[in-house]
C-alpha positions as YAML, in Angstrom:
chain: A
units: angstrom
residues:
- id: 1
  name: MET
  ca: [25.80, -4.53, -8.02]
- id: 2
  name: THR
  ca: [25.00, -6.50, -11.87]
- id: 3
  name: ASP
  ca: [22.85, -5.20, -14.49]
- id: 4
  name: HIS
  ca: [19.97, -7.29, -12.68]
- id: 5
  name: ASP
  ca: [19.88, -6.02, -9.67]
- id: 6
  name: ASP
  ca: [17.60, -3.43, -9.30]
- id: 7
  name: ASP
  ca: [16.85, -2.80, -5.50]
- id: 8
  name: HIS
  ca: [18.28, 0.68, -4.29]
- id: 9
  name: ALA
  ca: [18.22, 0.66, 0.15]
- id: 10
  name: PHE
  ca: [15.45, 3.28, 0.54]
- id: 11
  name: SER
  ca: [14.57, 3.38, 4.79]
- id: 12
  name: GLU
  ca: [11.43, 1.58, 6.35]
- id: 13
  name: GLY
  ca: [10.18, 4.54, 8.01]
- id: 14
  name: GLN
  ca: [7.92, 4.58, 11.40]
- id: 15
  name: GLY
  ca: [5.15, 1.79, 10.18]
- id: 16
  name: PHE
  ca: [7.15, -0.74, 8.83]
- id: 17
  name: ASP
  ca: [9.67, -3.07, 11.70]
- id: 18
  name: ASP
  ca: [11.48, -5.37, 8.17]
- id: 19
  name: PRO
  ca: [12.02, -2.80, 5.52]
- id: 20
  name: TYR
  ca: [12.25, -6.38, 3.46]
- id: 21
  name: GLU
  ca: [8.54, -7.45, 5.11]
- id: 22
  name: GLY
  ca: [6.18, -7.98, 2.48]
- id: 23
  name: PHE
  ca: [4.68, -4.98, 1.65]
- id: 24
  name: ASP
  ca: [0.69, -5.75, 3.57]
- id: 25
  name: LEU
  ca: [-2.27, -4.07, 0.96]
- id: 26
  name: GLU
  ca: [-4.64, -4.21, 4.02]
- id: 27
  name: PRO
  ca: [-3.11, -2.22, 6.07]
- id: 28
  name: PRO
  ca: [-5.18, -1.87, 9.20]
- id: 29
  name: GLU
  ca: [-5.32, 1.94, 8.97]
- id: 30
  name: PHE
  ca: [-7.07, 1.76, 5.53]
- id: 31
  name: GLU
  ca: [-9.74, -0.42, 7.17]
- id: 32
  name: VAL
  ca: [-10.77, -1.75, 3.53]
- id: 33
  name: ASP
  ca: [-14.25, -4.14, 3.26]
- id: 34
  name: PRO
  ca: [-13.30, -7.24, 1.93]
- id: 35
  name: ASP
  ca: [-16.68, -8.42, 0.95]
- id: 36
  name: LYS
  ca: [-16.43, -5.06, -1.46]
- id: 37
  name: VAL
  ca: [-13.12, -4.59, -2.22]
- id: 38
  name: ASP
  ca: [-10.52, -7.41, -3.42]
- id: 39
  name: PRO
  ca: [-8.00, -6.70, -1.18]
- id: 40
  name: VAL
  ca: [-5.09, -7.15, -3.41]
- id: 41
  name: ASP
  ca: [-5.98, -4.90, -5.71]
- id: 42
  name: SER
  ca: [-3.65, -2.32, -6.19]
- id: 43
  name: ARG
  ca: [-5.27, 0.12, -7.59]
- id: 44
  name: VAL
  ca: [-7.49, 0.34, -4.41]
- id: 45
  name: VAL
  ca: [-4.34, 0.76, -2.31]
- id: 46
  name: THR
  ca: [-2.76, 4.11, -4.55]
- id: 47
  name: ASP
  ca: [-7.06, 6.04, -5.02]
- id: 48
  name: LEU
  ca: [-6.83, 5.43, -0.73]
- id: 49
  name: LEU
  ca: [-3.15, 6.26, -0.58]
- id: 50
  name: ASP
  ca: [-4.33, 9.36, -2.74]
- id: 51
  name: GLN
  ca: [-6.98, 10.35, -0.70]
- id: 52
  name: ARG
  ca: [-3.66, 10.48, 2.11]
- id: 53
  name: ASN
  ca: [-1.95, 13.29, 0.39]
- id: 54
  name: ILE
  ca: [-3.49, 15.58, 2.92]
- id: 55
  name: SER
  ca: [-3.59, 19.40, 2.19]
- id: 56
  name: SER
  ca: [-0.70, 21.31, 3.32]
- id: 57
  name: ASP
  ca: [-1.12, 23.01, 6.20]
- id: 58
  name: ALA
  ca: [-2.32, 19.40, 7.69]
- id: 59
  name: VAL
  ca: [1.09, 17.22, 6.67]
- id: 60
  name: ASP
  ca: [2.13, 15.16, 9.55]
- id: 61
  name: PRO
  ca: [5.86, 13.86, 7.93]
- id: 62
  name: GLU
  ca: [6.29, 10.69, 9.55]
- id: 63
  name: GLN
  ca: [3.09, 9.61, 8.55]
- id: 64
  name: LEU
  ca: [3.47, 11.62, 4.82]
- id: 65
  name: LEU
  ca: [6.94, 9.38, 4.69]
- id: 66
  name: ASP
  ca: [4.72, 5.92, 5.52]
- id: 67
  name: VAL
  ca: [2.78, 6.66, 2.45]
- id: 68
  name: GLY
  ca: [6.11, 7.19, 0.32]
- id: 69
  name: LEU
  ca: [6.79, 3.83, 1.15]
- id: 70
  name: GLU
  ca: [3.56, 2.22, 0.58]
- id: 71
  name: TYR
  ca: [3.62, 4.03, -2.62]
- id: 72
  name: MET
  ca: [7.56, 2.48, -3.19]
- id: 73
  name: HIS
  ca: [6.07, -1.03, -2.48]
- id: 74
  name: ILE
  ca: [3.82, -1.02, -5.40]
- id: 75
  name: ASN
  ca: [5.87, 0.55, -7.72]
- id: 76
  name: ARG
  ca: [4.55, 3.94, -8.03]
- id: 77
  name: HIS
  ca: [8.02, 5.55, -7.84]
- id: 78
  name: GLU
  ca: [7.00, 9.10, -8.83]
- id: 79
  name: GLN
  ca: [4.78, 9.50, -6.40]
- id: 80
  name: ALA
  ca: [6.89, 8.06, -3.59]
- id: 81
  name: ALA
  ca: [9.62, 10.57, -4.99]
- id: 82
  name: GLU
  ca: [6.57, 13.42, -5.32]
- id: 83
  name: THR
  ca: [5.24, 12.64, -1.78]
- id: 84
  name: PHE
  ca: [9.23, 12.24, -0.05]
- id: 85
  name: GLU
  ca: [9.42, 16.33, -1.42]
- id: 86
  name: ARG
  ca: [6.86, 17.20, 0.39]
- id: 87
  name: VAL
  ca: [8.33, 15.11, 3.54]
- id: 88
  name: ALA
  ca: [11.57, 16.72, 3.15]
- id: 89
  name: GLN
  ca: [9.53, 20.64, 3.08]
- id: 90
  name: TYR
  ca: [7.55, 20.24, 5.94]
- id: 91
  name: THR
  ca: [9.52, 18.41, 8.82]
- id: 92
  name: ASP
  ca: [11.58, 20.53, 11.02]
- id: 93
  name: ASP
  ca: [13.80, 17.21, 12.05]
- id: 94
  name: ASP
  ca: [17.10, 17.02, 10.55]
- id: 95
  name: ARG
  ca: [16.55, 13.32, 10.64]
- id: 96
  name: LEU
  ca: [13.84, 13.10, 9.06]
- id: 97
  name: LYS
  ca: [15.00, 15.28, 6.47]
- id: 98
  name: GLN
  ca: [17.94, 13.07, 5.26]
- id: 99
  name: GLU
  ca: [15.80, 10.05, 5.71]
- id: 100
  name: ALA
  ca: [13.54, 11.12, 2.92]
- id: 101
  name: TRP
  ca: [15.69, 13.08, 1.01]
- id: 102
  name: THR
  ca: [17.32, 9.76, 0.59]
- id: 103
  name: ASN
  ca: [14.64, 7.30, 0.01]
- id: 104
  name: LYS
  ca: [13.39, 10.23, -2.85]
- id: 105
  name: GLY
  ca: [16.99, 9.40, -4.12]
- id: 106
  name: ALA
  ca: [15.80, 5.89, -4.66]
- id: 107
  name: ALA
  ca: [12.56, 7.27, -6.34]
- id: 108
  name: HIS
  ca: [13.87, 8.72, -9.08]
- id: 109
  name: ALA
  ca: [16.89, 5.19, -9.06]
- id: 110
  name: GLU
  ca: [13.69, 3.09, -9.62]
- id: 111
  name: LEU
  ca: [12.76, 4.90, -12.65]
- id: 112
  name: GLU
  ca: [16.35, 5.15, -13.62]
- id: 113
  name: GLU
  ca: [17.17, 9.09, -13.61]
- id: 114
  name: TRP
  ca: [19.97, 9.04, -13.08]
- id: 115
  name: ASP
  ca: [20.96, 12.51, -12.71]
- id: 116
  name: ALA
  ca: [17.73, 13.64, -10.05]
- id: 117
  name: ALA
  ca: [18.76, 10.04, -8.02]
- id: 118
  name: ILE
  ca: [22.49, 11.52, -7.28]
- id: 119
  name: GLY
  ca: [21.06, 15.05, -6.25]
- id: 120
  name: ALA
  ca: [18.70, 13.42, -4.07]
- id: 121
  name: TYR
  ca: [21.60, 11.49, -2.25]
- id: 122
  name: ARG
  ca: [23.96, 14.68, -2.24]
- id: 123
  name: GLU
  ca: [21.14, 16.84, -0.33]
- id: 124
  name: ALA
  ca: [20.97, 14.01, 1.91]
- id: 125
  name: LEU
  ca: [24.38, 13.98, 3.25]
- id: 126
  name: ASN
  ca: [24.35, 17.97, 4.21]
- id: 127
  name: PHE
  ca: [21.97, 17.03, 6.72]
- id: 128
  name: ASP
  ca: [24.32, 14.61, 8.55]
- id: 129
  name: GLU
  ca: [27.08, 11.93, 6.95]
- id: 130
  name: GLU
  ca: [27.74, 9.56, 9.25]
- id: 131
  name: SER
  ca: [24.05, 8.73, 10.83]
- id: 132
  name: ASP
  ca: [23.14, 5.11, 9.44]
- id: 133
  name: HIS
  ca: [21.06, 7.17, 6.73]
- id: 134
  name: ALA
  ca: [23.92, 8.86, 5.55]
- id: 135
  name: ALA
  ca: [25.78, 5.30, 4.86]
- id: 136
  name: THR
  ca: [22.44, 4.08, 3.12]
- id: 137
  name: ALA
  ca: [23.30, 7.65, 0.83]
- id: 138
  name: GLU
  ca: [26.48, 6.90, 0.25]
- id: 139
  name: THR
  ca: [26.63, 3.49, -0.82]
- id: 140
  name: ASN
  ca: [23.32, 4.71, -3.40]
- id: 141
  name: LEU
  ca: [24.36, 7.37, -4.84]
- id: 142
  name: ALA
  ca: [28.24, 4.90, -5.31]
- id: 143
  name: TYR
  ca: [25.88, 3.14, -7.55]
- id: 144
  name: ALA
  ca: [24.12, 6.37, -9.27]
- id: 145
  name: LEU
  ca: [27.45, 7.66, -9.86]
- id: 146
  name: TRP
  ca: [28.33, 3.88, -11.59]
- id: 147
  name: LYS
  ca: [25.46, 3.97, -13.24]
- id: 148
  name: SER
  ca: [25.95, 7.31, -14.87]
- id: 149
  name: GLY
  ca: [29.30, 6.53, -15.72]
- id: 150
  name: ARG
  ca: [31.56, 8.01, -13.28]
- id: 151
  name: SER
  ca: [33.03, 4.70, -11.61]
- id: 152
  name: GLU
  ca: [36.06, 6.39, -9.63]
- id: 153
  name: GLN
  ca: [33.66, 8.92, -7.70]
- id: 154
  name: ALA
  ca: [31.14, 5.55, -7.29]
- id: 155
  name: LEU
  ca: [34.39, 3.62, -5.19]
- id: 156
  name: GLU
  ca: [34.76, 6.82, -3.30]
- id: 157
  name: HIS
  ca: [31.19, 6.91, -2.23]
- id: 158
  name: ALA
  ca: [31.23, 3.57, -1.19]
- id: 159
  name: GLU
  ca: [34.49, 3.28, 0.73]
- id: 160
  name: ARG
  ca: [32.47, 6.33, 2.59]
- id: 161
  name: ALA
  ca: [29.84, 4.34, 3.14]
- id: 162
  name: ILE
  ca: [31.39, 1.86, 5.07]
- id: 163
  name: GLU
  ca: [33.49, 4.18, 6.90]
- id: 164
  name: VAL
  ca: [30.21, 5.44, 8.33]
- id: 165
  name: ASP
  ca: [28.94, 2.54, 8.27]
- id: 166
  name: PRO
  ca: [31.51, -0.59, 9.02]
- id: 167
  name: ARG
  ca: [28.10, -3.38, 9.49]
- id: 168
  name: PHE
  ca: [26.32, -1.86, 6.77]
- id: 169
  name: GLY
  ca: [26.52, -5.38, 4.92]
- id: 170
  name: GLU
  ca: [26.01, -3.64, 1.39]
- id: 171
  name: GLY
  ca: [28.23, -1.23, 1.81]
- id: 172
  name: TRP
  ca: [30.90, -3.77, 1.48]
- id: 173
  name: TYR
  ca: [29.11, -5.43, -1.24]
- id: 174
  name: ASN
  ca: [29.55, -2.58, -3.21]
- id: 175
  name: ARG
  ca: [32.59, -1.84, -2.20]
- id: 176
  name: GLY
  ca: [33.91, -5.26, -4.21]
- id: 177
  name: PHE
  ca: [31.81, -4.22, -6.84]
- id: 178
  name: PHE
  ca: [33.22, -1.61, -8.15]
- id: 179
  name: LEU
  ca: [37.38, -3.00, -6.64]
- id: 180
  name: LEU
  ca: [36.94, -5.77, -8.89]
- id: 181
  name: GLU
  ca: [35.44, -3.20, -12.22]
- id: 182
  name: ARG
  ca: [39.02, -1.44, -11.11]
- id: 183
  name: GLY
  ca: [40.83, -5.22, -11.38]
- id: 184
  name: LEU
  ca: [41.44, -5.54, -8.47]
- id: 185
  name: ALA
  ca: [40.16, -9.04, -7.24]
- id: 186
  name: ASP
  ca: [42.10, -9.81, -4.60]
- id: 187
  name: GLU
  ca: [40.42, -6.34, -2.46]
- id: 188
  name: ALA
  ca: [36.79, -7.84, -3.84]
- id: 189
  name: ILE
  ca: [37.60, -11.42, -2.67]
- id: 190
  name: ASP
  ca: [37.81, -9.57, 0.59]
- id: 191
  name: ALA
  ca: [35.35, -6.49, 0.50]
- id: 192
  name: PHE
  ca: [32.72, -9.59, -0.14]
- id: 193
  name: ASP
  ca: [33.61, -11.97, 2.26]
- id: 194
  name: ASN
  ca: [32.71, -8.83, 4.74]
- id: 195
  name: ALA
  ca: [29.15, -8.73, 3.66]
- id: 196
  name: ILE
  ca: [28.64, -12.35, 3.84]
- id: 197
  name: ARG
  ca: [30.21, -12.56, 7.77]
- id: 198
  name: LEU
  ca: [27.39, -9.14, 8.16]
- id: 199
  name: GLY
  ca: [24.47, -11.87, 6.37]
- id: 200
  name: PHE
  ca: [24.30, -9.83, 2.99]
- id: 201
  name: ARG
  ca: [24.21, -13.05, 1.13]
- id: 202
  name: ASN
  ca: [21.57, -13.10, -2.01]
- id: 203
  name: ALA
  ca: [23.08, -15.11, -5.66]
- id: 204
  name: ASP
  ca: [24.20, -11.53, -6.81]
- id: 205
  name: ILE
  ca: [26.91, -11.33, -4.30]
- id: 206
  name: LEU
  ca: [27.61, -15.18, -4.94]
- id: 207
  name: GLU
  ca: [28.21, -14.54, -8.58]
- id: 208
  name: GLU
  ca: [30.46, -11.46, -8.13]
- id: 209
  name: LYS
  ca: [33.09, -13.17, -5.64]
- id: 210
  name: ALA
  ca: [33.12, -15.75, -8.45]
- id: 211
  name: ARG
  ca: [33.76, -13.46, -11.05]
- id: 212
  name: ALA
  ca: [36.76, -12.47, -8.86]
- id: 213
  name: LEU
  ca: [37.77, -15.93, -8.24]
- id: 214
  name: GLU
  ca: [38.21, -16.99, -11.87]
- id: 215
  name: GLU
  ca: [40.15, -12.73, -12.11]
- id: 216
  name: VAL
  ca: [42.97, -14.97, -9.45]
- id: 217
  name: GLY
  ca: [42.57, -18.06, -11.35]
- id: 218
  name: GLU
  ca: [40.45, -19.88, -8.04]
- id: 219
  name: PHE
  ca: [38.75, -21.73, -11.02]
- id: 220
  name: ASP
  ca: [37.70, -24.66, -8.53]
- id: 221
  name: ARG
  ca: [35.64, -22.20, -5.89]
- id: 222
  name: ALA
  ca: [34.45, -20.58, -8.60]
- id: 223
  name: GLU
  ca: [32.26, -22.96, -9.75]
- id: 224
  name: GLU
  ca: [31.32, -24.27, -6.82]
- id: 225
  name: LEU
  ca: [29.85, -20.78, -6.22]
- id: 226
  name: ALA
  ca: [28.47, -20.30, -9.51]
- id: 227
  name: GLU
  ca: [26.83, -23.69, -9.26]
- id: 228
  name: GLU
  ca: [25.14, -22.43, -5.62]
- id: 229
  name: VAL
  ca: [24.25, -19.22, -7.50]
- id: 230
  name: ASP
  ca: [21.76, -21.77, -10.40]
- id: 231
  name: GLU
  ca: [20.76, -23.45, -7.07]
- id: 232
  name: MET
  ca: [20.13, -20.19, -5.49]
- id: 233
  name: ARG
  ca: [18.21, -18.95, -8.84]
- id: 234
  name: GLU
  ca: [16.26, -22.00, -9.49]
- id: 235
  name: GLU
  ca: [14.98, -22.78, -5.71]
- id: 236
  name: ALA
  ca: [13.58, -18.73, -6.20]
- id: 237
  name: GLU
  ca: [11.78, -18.98, -9.72]
- id: 238
  name: GLN
  ca: [10.25, -22.27, -8.31]
- id: 239
  name: GLN
  ca: [8.80, -20.58, -5.12]
- id: 240
  name: LEU
  ca: [8.25, -17.55, -7.86]
- id: 241
  name: LEU
  ca: [5.38, -20.36, -9.79]
- id: 242
  name: GLU
  ca: [3.81, -21.90, -6.74]
...
């Protein structure tokens, strides 16, 4: 949860098997003719998405949710927020409403509209405080509160996220971050280790763990992690260049 970490968890919806897979700019339902349209032209995709924003008397909430997610993947966050709000308005399924409000919060967070994000996450938690979407809403709410300068409340919601889902790696990472911000480095290291054991391992968490190790005087281990972080980021940059 560092300043350069601008990702916000949102759901995979009905039409995606993996929320971290790259967005296919030519999904079958759009039927783009590659002889006429460049399939990597995001403007064409957004035009097609706009066509799928059908009138309110014929809304399919699950399809509309996927439209919102597609907007998120091409960084049309304002349109995504509006679309997720429509999903919540037109579905009677409380679980889908919770998912839509959680995603709406993530869209506002990408726009750094923290008060709107906080409101959306709190709305999501009104439906079910124990679901997998609730864990995501809690950890995202923690981040939004921290960005708004309310760090004590942020830690409370980070704690709540892992109470809801103890196997939520990102939740453990956030808990560790907020503990470290309060000077509780030993507890932070334990939280980071739990996140890593659960598969949440990237340059950001290793960097935060290195910072915590420095706080407790384990400078050699901190230096080893810092070197690994540099290698990971150099490799990522090289992959982008390729």
